[in-house]
Every structure is written in C-alpha cells, then in structure tokens.
Short mmCIF file of C-alpha atoms in Angstrom, two decimals:
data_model
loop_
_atom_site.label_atom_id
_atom_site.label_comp_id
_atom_site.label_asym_id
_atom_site.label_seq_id
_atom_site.Cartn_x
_atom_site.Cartn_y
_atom_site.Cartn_z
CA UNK A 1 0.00 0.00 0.00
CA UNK A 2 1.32 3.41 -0.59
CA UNK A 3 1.83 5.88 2.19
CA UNK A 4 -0.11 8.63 2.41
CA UNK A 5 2.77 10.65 1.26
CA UNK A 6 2.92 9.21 -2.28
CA UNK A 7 -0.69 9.94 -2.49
CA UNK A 8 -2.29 12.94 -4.59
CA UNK A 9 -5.28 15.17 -4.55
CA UNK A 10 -6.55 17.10 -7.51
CA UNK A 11 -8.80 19.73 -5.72
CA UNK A 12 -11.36 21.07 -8.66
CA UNK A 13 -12.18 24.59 -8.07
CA UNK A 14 -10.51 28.47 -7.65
CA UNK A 15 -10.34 30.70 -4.23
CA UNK A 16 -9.45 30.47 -0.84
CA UNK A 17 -12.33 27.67 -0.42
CA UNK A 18 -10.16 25.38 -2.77
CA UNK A 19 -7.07 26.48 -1.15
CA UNK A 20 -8.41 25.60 1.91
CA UNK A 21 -9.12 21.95 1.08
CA UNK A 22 -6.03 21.39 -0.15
CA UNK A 23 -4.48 22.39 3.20
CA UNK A 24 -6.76 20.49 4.65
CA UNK A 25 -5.40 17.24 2.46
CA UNK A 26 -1.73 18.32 2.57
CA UNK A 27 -2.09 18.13 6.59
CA UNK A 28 -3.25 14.68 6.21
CA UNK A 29 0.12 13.77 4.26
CA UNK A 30 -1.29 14.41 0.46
CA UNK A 31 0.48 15.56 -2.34
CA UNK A 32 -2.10 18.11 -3.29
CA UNK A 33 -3.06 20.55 -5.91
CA UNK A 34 -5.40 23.25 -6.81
CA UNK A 35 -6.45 23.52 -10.41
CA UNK A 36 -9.74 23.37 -13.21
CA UNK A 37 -10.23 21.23 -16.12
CA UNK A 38 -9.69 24.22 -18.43
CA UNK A 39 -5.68 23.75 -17.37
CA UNK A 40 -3.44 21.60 -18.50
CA UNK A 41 -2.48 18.96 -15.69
CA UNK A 42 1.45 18.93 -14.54
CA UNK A 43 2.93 15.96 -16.08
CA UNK A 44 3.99 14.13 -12.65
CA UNK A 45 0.49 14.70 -11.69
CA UNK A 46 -1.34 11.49 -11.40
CA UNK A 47 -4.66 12.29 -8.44
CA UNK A 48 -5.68 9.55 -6.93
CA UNK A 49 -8.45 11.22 -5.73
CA UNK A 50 -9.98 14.32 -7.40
CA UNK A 51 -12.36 16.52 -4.51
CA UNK A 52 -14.86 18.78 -6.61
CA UNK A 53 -15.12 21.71 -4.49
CA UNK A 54 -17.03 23.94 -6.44
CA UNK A 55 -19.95 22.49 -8.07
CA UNK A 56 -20.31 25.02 -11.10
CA UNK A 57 -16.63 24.47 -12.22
CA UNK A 58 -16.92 21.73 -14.55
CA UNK A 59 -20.11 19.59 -16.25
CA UNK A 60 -21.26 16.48 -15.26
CA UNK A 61 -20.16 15.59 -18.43
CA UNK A 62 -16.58 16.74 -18.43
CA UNK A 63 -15.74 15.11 -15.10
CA UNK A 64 -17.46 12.11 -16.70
CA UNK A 65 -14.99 12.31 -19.51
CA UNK A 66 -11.77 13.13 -16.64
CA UNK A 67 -12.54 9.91 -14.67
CA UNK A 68 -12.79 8.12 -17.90
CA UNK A 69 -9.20 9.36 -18.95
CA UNK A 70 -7.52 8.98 -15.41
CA UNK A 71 -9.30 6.75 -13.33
CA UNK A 72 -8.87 9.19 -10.62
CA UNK A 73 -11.94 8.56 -7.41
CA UNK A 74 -14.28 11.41 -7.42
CA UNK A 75 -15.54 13.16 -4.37
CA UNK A 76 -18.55 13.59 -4.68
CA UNK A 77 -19.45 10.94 -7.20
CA UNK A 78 -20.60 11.58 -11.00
CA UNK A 79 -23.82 10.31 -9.40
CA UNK A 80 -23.94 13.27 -6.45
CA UNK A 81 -22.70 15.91 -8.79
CA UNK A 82 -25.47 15.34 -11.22
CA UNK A 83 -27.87 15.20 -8.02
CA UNK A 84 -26.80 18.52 -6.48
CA UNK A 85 -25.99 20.54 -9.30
CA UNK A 86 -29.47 22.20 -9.31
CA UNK A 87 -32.01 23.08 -7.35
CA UNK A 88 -34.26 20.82 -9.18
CA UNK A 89 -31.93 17.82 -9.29
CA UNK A 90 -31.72 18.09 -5.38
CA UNK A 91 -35.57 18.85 -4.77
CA UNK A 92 -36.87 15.93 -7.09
CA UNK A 93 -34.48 13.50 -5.43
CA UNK A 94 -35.42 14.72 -1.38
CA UNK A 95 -39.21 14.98 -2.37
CA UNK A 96 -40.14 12.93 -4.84
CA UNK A 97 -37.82 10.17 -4.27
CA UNK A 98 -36.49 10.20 -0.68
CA UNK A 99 -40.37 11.66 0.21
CA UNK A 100 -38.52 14.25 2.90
CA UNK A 101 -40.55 16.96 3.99
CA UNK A 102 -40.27 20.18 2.06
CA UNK A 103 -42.09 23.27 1.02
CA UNK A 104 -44.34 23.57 -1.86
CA UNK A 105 -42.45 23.86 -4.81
CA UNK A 106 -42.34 24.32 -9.02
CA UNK A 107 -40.52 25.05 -11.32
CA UNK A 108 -40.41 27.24 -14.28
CA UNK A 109 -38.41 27.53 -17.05
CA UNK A 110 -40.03 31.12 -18.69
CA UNK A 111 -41.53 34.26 -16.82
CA UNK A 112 -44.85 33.07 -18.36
CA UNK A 113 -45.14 29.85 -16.42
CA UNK A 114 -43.47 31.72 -13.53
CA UNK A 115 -47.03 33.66 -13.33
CA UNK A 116 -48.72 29.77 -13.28
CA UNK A 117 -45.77 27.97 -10.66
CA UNK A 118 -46.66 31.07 -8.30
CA UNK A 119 -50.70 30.60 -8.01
CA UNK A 120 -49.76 26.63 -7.77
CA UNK A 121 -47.80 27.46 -4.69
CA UNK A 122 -49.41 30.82 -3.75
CA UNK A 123 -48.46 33.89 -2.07
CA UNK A 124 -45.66 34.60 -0.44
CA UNK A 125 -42.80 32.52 -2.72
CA UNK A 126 -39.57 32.80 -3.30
CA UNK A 127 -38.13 33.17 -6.48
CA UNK A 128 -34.75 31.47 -6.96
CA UNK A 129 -32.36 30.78 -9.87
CA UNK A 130 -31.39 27.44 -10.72
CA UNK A 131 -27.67 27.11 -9.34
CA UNK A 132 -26.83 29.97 -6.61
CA UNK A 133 -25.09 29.73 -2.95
CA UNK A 134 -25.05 31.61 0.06
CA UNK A 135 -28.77 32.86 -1.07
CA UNK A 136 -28.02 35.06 -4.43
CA UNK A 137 -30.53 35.99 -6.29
CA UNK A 138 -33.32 34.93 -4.38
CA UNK A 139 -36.32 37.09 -4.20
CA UNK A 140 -39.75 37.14 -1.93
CA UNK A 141 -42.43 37.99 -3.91
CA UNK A 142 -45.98 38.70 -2.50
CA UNK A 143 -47.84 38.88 -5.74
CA UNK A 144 -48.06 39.01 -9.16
CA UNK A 145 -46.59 42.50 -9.77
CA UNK A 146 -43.62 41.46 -8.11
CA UNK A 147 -42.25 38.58 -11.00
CA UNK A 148 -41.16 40.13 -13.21
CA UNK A 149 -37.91 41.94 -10.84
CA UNK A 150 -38.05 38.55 -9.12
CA UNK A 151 -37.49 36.00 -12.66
CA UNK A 152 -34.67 38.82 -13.35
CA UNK A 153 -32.86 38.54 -10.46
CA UNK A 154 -33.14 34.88 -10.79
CA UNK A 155 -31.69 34.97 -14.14
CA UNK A 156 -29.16 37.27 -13.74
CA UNK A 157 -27.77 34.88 -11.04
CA UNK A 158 -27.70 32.24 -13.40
CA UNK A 159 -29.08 32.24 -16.46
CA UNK A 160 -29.54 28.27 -16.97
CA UNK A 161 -32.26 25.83 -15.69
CA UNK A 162 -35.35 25.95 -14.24
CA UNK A 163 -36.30 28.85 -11.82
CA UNK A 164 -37.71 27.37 -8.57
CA UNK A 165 -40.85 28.69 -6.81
CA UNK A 166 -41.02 27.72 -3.04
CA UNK A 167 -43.89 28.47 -0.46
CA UNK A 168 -42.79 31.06 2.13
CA UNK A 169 -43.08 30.11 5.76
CA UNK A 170 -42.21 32.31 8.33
CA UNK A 171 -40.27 29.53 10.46
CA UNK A 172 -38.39 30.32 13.80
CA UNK A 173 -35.24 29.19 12.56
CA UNK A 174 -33.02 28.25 9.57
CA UNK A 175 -30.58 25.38 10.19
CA UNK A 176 -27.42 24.00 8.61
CA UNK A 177 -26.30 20.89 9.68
CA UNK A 178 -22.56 19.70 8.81
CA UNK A 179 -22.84 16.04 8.51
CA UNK A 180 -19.82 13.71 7.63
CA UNK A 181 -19.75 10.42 5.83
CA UNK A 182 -16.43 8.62 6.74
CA UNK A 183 -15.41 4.60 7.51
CA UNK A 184 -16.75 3.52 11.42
CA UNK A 185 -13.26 2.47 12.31
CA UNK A 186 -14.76 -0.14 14.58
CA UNK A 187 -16.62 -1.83 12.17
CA UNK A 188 -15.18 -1.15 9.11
CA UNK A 189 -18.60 0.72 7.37
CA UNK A 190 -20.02 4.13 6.16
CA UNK A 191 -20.89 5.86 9.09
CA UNK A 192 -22.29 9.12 9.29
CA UNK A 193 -21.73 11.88 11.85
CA UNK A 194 -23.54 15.15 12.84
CA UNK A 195 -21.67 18.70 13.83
CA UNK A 196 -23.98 20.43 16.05
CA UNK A 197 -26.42 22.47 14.21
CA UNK A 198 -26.01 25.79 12.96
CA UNK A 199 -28.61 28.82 12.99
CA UNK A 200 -28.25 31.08 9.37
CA UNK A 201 -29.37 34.42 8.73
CA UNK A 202 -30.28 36.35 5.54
CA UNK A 203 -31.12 39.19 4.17
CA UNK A 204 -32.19 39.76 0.78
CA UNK A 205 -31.29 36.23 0.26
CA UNK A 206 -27.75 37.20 1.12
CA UNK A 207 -26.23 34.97 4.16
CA UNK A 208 -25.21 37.41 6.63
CA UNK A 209 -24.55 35.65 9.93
CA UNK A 210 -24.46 31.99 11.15
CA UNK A 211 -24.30 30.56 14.77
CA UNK A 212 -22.97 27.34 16.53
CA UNK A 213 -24.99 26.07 18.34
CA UNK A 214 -28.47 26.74 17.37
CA UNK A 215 -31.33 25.57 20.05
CA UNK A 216 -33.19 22.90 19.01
CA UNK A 217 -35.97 20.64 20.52
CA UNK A 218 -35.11 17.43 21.22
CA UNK A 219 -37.85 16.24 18.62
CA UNK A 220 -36.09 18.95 16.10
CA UNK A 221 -32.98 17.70 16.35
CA UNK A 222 -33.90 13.98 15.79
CA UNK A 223 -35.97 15.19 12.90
CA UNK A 224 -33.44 17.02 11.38
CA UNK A 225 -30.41 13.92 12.07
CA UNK A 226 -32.80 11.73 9.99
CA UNK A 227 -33.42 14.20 6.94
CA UNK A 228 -29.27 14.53 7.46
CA UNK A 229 -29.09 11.21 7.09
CA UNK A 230 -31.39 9.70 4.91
CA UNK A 231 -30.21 12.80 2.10
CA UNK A 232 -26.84 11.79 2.57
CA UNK A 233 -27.19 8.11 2.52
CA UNK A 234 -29.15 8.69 -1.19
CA UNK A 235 -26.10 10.66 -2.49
CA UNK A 236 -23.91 7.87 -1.15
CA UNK A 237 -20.22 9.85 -1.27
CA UNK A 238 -17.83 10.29 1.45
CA UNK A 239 -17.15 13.43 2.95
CA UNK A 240 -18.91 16.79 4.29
CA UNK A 241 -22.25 17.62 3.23
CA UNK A 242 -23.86 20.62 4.39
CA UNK A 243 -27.93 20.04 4.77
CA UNK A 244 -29.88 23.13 4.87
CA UNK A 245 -33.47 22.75 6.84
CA UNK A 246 -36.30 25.25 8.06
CA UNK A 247 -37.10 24.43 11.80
CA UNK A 248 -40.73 25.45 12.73
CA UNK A 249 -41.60 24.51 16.63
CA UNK A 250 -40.93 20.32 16.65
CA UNK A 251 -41.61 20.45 12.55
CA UNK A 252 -38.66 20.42 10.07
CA UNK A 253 -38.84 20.54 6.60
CA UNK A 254 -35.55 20.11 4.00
CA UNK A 255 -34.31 23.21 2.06
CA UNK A 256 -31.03 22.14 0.36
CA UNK A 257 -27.60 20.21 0.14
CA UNK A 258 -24.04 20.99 -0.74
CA UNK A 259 -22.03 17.88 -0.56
CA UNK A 260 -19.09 19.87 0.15
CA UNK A 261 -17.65 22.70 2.53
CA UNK A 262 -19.91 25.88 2.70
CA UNK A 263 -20.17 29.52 3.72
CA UNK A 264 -22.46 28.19 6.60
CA UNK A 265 -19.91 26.06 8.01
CA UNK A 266 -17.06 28.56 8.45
CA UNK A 267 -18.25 29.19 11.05
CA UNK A 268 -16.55 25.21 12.50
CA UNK A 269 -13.20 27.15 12.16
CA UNK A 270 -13.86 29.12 15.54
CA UNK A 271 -16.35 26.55 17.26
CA UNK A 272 -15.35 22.78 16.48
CA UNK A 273 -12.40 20.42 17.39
CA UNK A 274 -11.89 19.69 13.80
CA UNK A 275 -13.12 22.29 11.39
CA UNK A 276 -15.17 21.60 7.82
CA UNK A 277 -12.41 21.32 6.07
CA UNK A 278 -10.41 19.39 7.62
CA UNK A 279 -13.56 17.11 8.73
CA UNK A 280 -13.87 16.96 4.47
CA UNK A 281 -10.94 15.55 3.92
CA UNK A 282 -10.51 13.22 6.68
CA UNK A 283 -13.82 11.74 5.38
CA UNK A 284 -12.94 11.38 2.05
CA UNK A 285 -9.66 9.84 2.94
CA UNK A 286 -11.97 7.32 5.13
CA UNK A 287 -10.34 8.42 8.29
CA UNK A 288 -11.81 9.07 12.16
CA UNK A 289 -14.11 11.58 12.89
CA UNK A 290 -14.60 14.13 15.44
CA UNK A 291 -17.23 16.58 15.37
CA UNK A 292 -16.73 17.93 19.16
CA UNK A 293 -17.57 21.20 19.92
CA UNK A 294 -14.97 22.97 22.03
CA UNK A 295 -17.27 26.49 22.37
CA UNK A 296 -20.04 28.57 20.94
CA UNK A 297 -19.33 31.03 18.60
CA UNK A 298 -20.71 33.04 15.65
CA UNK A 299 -19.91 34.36 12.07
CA UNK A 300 -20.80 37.65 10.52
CA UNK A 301 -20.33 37.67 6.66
CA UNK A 302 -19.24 41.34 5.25
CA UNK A 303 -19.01 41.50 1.43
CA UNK A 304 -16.51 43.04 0.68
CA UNK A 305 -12.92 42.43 1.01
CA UNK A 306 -11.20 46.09 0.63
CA UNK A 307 -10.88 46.87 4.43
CA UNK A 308 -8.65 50.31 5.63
CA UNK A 309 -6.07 49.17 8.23
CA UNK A 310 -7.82 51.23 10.76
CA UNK A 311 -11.36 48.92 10.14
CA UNK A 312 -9.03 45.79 10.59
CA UNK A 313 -7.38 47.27 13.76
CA UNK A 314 -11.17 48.34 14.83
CA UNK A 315 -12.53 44.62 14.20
CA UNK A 316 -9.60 42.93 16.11
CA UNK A 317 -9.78 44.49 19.15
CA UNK A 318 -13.36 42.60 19.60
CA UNK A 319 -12.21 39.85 21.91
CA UNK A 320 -12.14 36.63 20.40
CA UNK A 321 -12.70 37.65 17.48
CA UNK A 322 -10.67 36.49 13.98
CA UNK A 323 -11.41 37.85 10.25
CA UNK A 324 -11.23 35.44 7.38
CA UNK A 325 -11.18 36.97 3.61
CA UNK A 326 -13.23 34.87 0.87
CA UNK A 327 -12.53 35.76 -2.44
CA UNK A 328 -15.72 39.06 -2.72
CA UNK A 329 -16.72 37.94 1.49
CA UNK A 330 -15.28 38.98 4.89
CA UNK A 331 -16.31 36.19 7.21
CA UNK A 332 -15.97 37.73 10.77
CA UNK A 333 -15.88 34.90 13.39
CA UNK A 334 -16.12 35.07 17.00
CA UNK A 335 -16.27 32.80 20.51
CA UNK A 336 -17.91 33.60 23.67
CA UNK A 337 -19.11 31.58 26.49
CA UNK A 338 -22.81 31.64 25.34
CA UNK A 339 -23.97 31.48 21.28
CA UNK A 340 -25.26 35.09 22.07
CA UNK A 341 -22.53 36.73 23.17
CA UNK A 342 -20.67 35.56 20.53
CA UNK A 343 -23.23 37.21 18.56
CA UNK A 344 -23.33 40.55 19.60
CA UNK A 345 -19.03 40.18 19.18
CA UNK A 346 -18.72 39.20 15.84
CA UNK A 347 -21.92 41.96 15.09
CA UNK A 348 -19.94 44.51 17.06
CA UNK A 349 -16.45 43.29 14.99
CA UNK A 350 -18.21 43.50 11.65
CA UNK A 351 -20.01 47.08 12.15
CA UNK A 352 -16.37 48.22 11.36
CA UNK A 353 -15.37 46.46 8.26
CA UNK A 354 -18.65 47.72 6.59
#
C-alpha cells in the first residue's frame, strides 16, 4: 500500500475555499493541488483522488470524460454531482424520491409559467435561480406584480435551468447541519456523523450571519439527524455535506444540500475540534471523525474584502474575534461563552469592516 505521502489530490475549483481543502489534504500527508479542467495537468500529476469543491466548475459531463481518462476517485461521485448541481436535481431527489418533507415547490423555465408555478404554490414565494449559494438571487415575492424583478434577479444569477418557486413560511429558525460520511473504524462501514447544528441568517437572500450552536428541541434535532441522514445516505459519497433545513416549533422541513464545505460552516473554524475542512478531507480519505464542539461562537459575513487598516485594527480588538477573507466575502468569526454573546461580538467586529 502506498503511504499517504505518495498519495495525490486534484482539488477542482478556484479561491481560498479550494485552497483551503487542499491544506486540509496536505495536513493529512497528500500531495495536493489546486487547479480546473480548463488547465493543463502537470505531467507528474497522477490524483488519486480528485475533490470537486465547487460544483459550477466543470459539467457532469466533463468530469465524466476526466474519470474516464484517469481513473482518478471522485468526491462527490458523477452520481452526487449530477444530483446537487441544481435546485431541481436536489428537490426531485429529497421529495419525490427520498419523500422528505419540504415546502411547496415548481418550477419554471419562462416568466410566463413563472405567473402559473406562483398561483400553484401561492403567495408569499420565493423566487430562486437554478444554481446559486449563500442565497443570491433569491427574491420574496408577495404577488403578481412582483415577477417580473423577481425571474430577473433569478436569471441574472444564473441564467440556466429551471427557476424554482417555493412556499414562504415564516419559520423560527433556519438550520445547517454539517454532517460527515467517513469509515466507522470499529466496524469497518459508512458511518455518518452530525456537527452540532447551525442557525443562518439572511437578508435579501444574502447569508449574513451563522451561529454554533443553534437551540433545538429534542424532537427537532432527531428530525433534522434523519433528513441529514437519509439525504446523505441517497447521495452515497464520502465526505462533508452541508444540509440546509427550516425548523418550525418540533416540525422540520428540508431546504437544500451541498455535498461539500460551505459559507455556513465557516463558522466550524472558531467553534469545532476539527473544522469543515479538515472534517472533508478526513472523510474522504476514510479516516476518524470528530465533530466535538470545544465552544459557541458566531460568524458575521461582510461583502466586501477592501478593508482600511484602521477597520481591521477596529474589528480585532473585539475579543475573540478572527477575520477570514473569501474571495468578494469577509467572514468575521467570534467565541464567547454563550452562542449570544458571541453574537453581539462578531456583530460589534463587523459594524467596522462595513
């Protein structure tokens, strides 16, 4: 068997969110990389494993044709990239196939049948595009005169697939849970674990601030381990998925999936034993998993990433408190001995960078 040394990881995708996986692997003893199909491979390079960590950077088809040509193991499989490379894709499969709880949904592929999906679902929706993260481009719209703004947004997001139309609820909380798919080392199987849950925030569709941990009823949390579970088990893959669910009282209903790290877990790098990255790729690489948390703590998510010395000097005398620049995002994380003082920190810490 070859050591873990010899062993390389072609990690699919541009930023600090790739870069960050690949740390993540290289601590584990990988030879890894950072690249896209659209570039020419080194010549020594030879993954073993190729991690797709941003799901819009290559077609189902061309990573089809790249396992085809290398034999490299994909993470997530062709099978969970199809899955979770649209809103429909993922919706179909947790609904229609899985029978998960969800809102009432269509989908429309023109502004005319947008008019149609809307009544079917009725007032309040939400408008959203086909492919989007962190909530872009989504749009509330209370009636009829308020599609036409809402299928451009949508579109200008992303201008392929269907549009989905979702029944608003006004629930008490929205949820991401970081669940991890790794080899039981006692028994040799998949396993799955669950991070303590995470509360979310947006505005305008935009995530703005996430929390760990969020309160939950006993009955919630069980309810939202098995939609965790039963999502994940469908897609099949090792590694991190994050589930997205509404929580309303003991009730909780599935929202979305990214079978990958996400803006709502950065929030693991201040609050968890093992963070989502590194919990990534010790799942892919089928090793242990911890998902303790060692203390509350929040995120604040600025966009932006131009700040003044003075703002950065401003946001770091917050105690406990650590920036973290994404590509266009400032994620401002902070700890605290209770989730809401961390709050109020990393609130008070990101009033200056904006």
């Amino acid at each position: 068997m070859e050591s873990l040394t010899q062993r390389q990881v072609f990690v699919l995708g541009t930023g600090p969110v790739a870069q960050s996986s690949a740390a993540a692997f290289a601590d584990l003893g990988f030879d890894s990389y950072v690249g896209t199909l659209d570039e020419e491979l080194p010549q020594w390079a030879r993954p073993e494993i190729t991690v797709v960590c941003d799901g819009q950077v290559a077609t189902t088809q061309q990573l089809e044709k790249f396992v085809a040509e290398t034999g490299t193991y994909l993470v997530p499989s062709l099978d969970a990239c199809s899955i979770t490379r649209t809103r429909e894709g993922i919706r179909r499969t947790a609904a229609e196939e899985l029978g998960l709880p969800t809102m009432a949904y269509e989908f429309a592929n023109s502004v005319g049948e947008l008019a149609g999906c809307a009544e079917a679902v009725g007032y309040p929706c939400v408008v959203k595009p086909s492919i989007s993260a962190g909530g872009c481009g989504h749009t509330v719209v209370h009636g009829p005169d308020d599609l036409d703004a809402a299928w451009q947004r949508a579109r200008e997001t992303n201008p392929e697939g269907a549009v989905a139309v979702e029944r608003y609820v006004d629930f008490d909380y929205e949820v991401t849970i970081i669940t991890a798919r790794s080899v039981d080392p006692e028994t040799g199987q998949l396993a799955t674990w669950f991070c303590e849950p995470i509360g979310t925030r947006h505005e305008a569709g935009r995530l703005v601030e996430a929390w760990q941990p969020a309160p939950l009823s006993e009955a919630a949390m069980d309810n939202a381990r098995s939609i965790a579970a039963r999502i994940t088990g469908r897609i099949g893959a090792q590694g991190v998925y994050s589930i997205e669910l509404f929580v309303d009282g003991d009730e909780v209903y599935f929202s979305d999936v990214n079978p990958r790290p996400s803006p709502d877990g950065m929030v693991t790098l201040a609050t968890q034993r093992i963070d989502q990255f590194d919990l990534h790729a010790r799942a892919v690489a089928g090793l242990p998993i911890d998902v303790t948390l060692m203390t509350p703590g929040a995120a604040c998510y600025v966009a932006g990433k131009a700040h003044s010395g003075e703002a950065l000097v401003r946001a770091l005398t917050v105690e406990e408190t650590t920036i973290h620049v994404l590509e266009e995002t400032t994620v401002v994380r902070s700890t605290a001995e209770d989730v809401q003082q961390a709050r109020v920190q990393a609130e008070r810490a990101a009033h200056f960078l904006s």
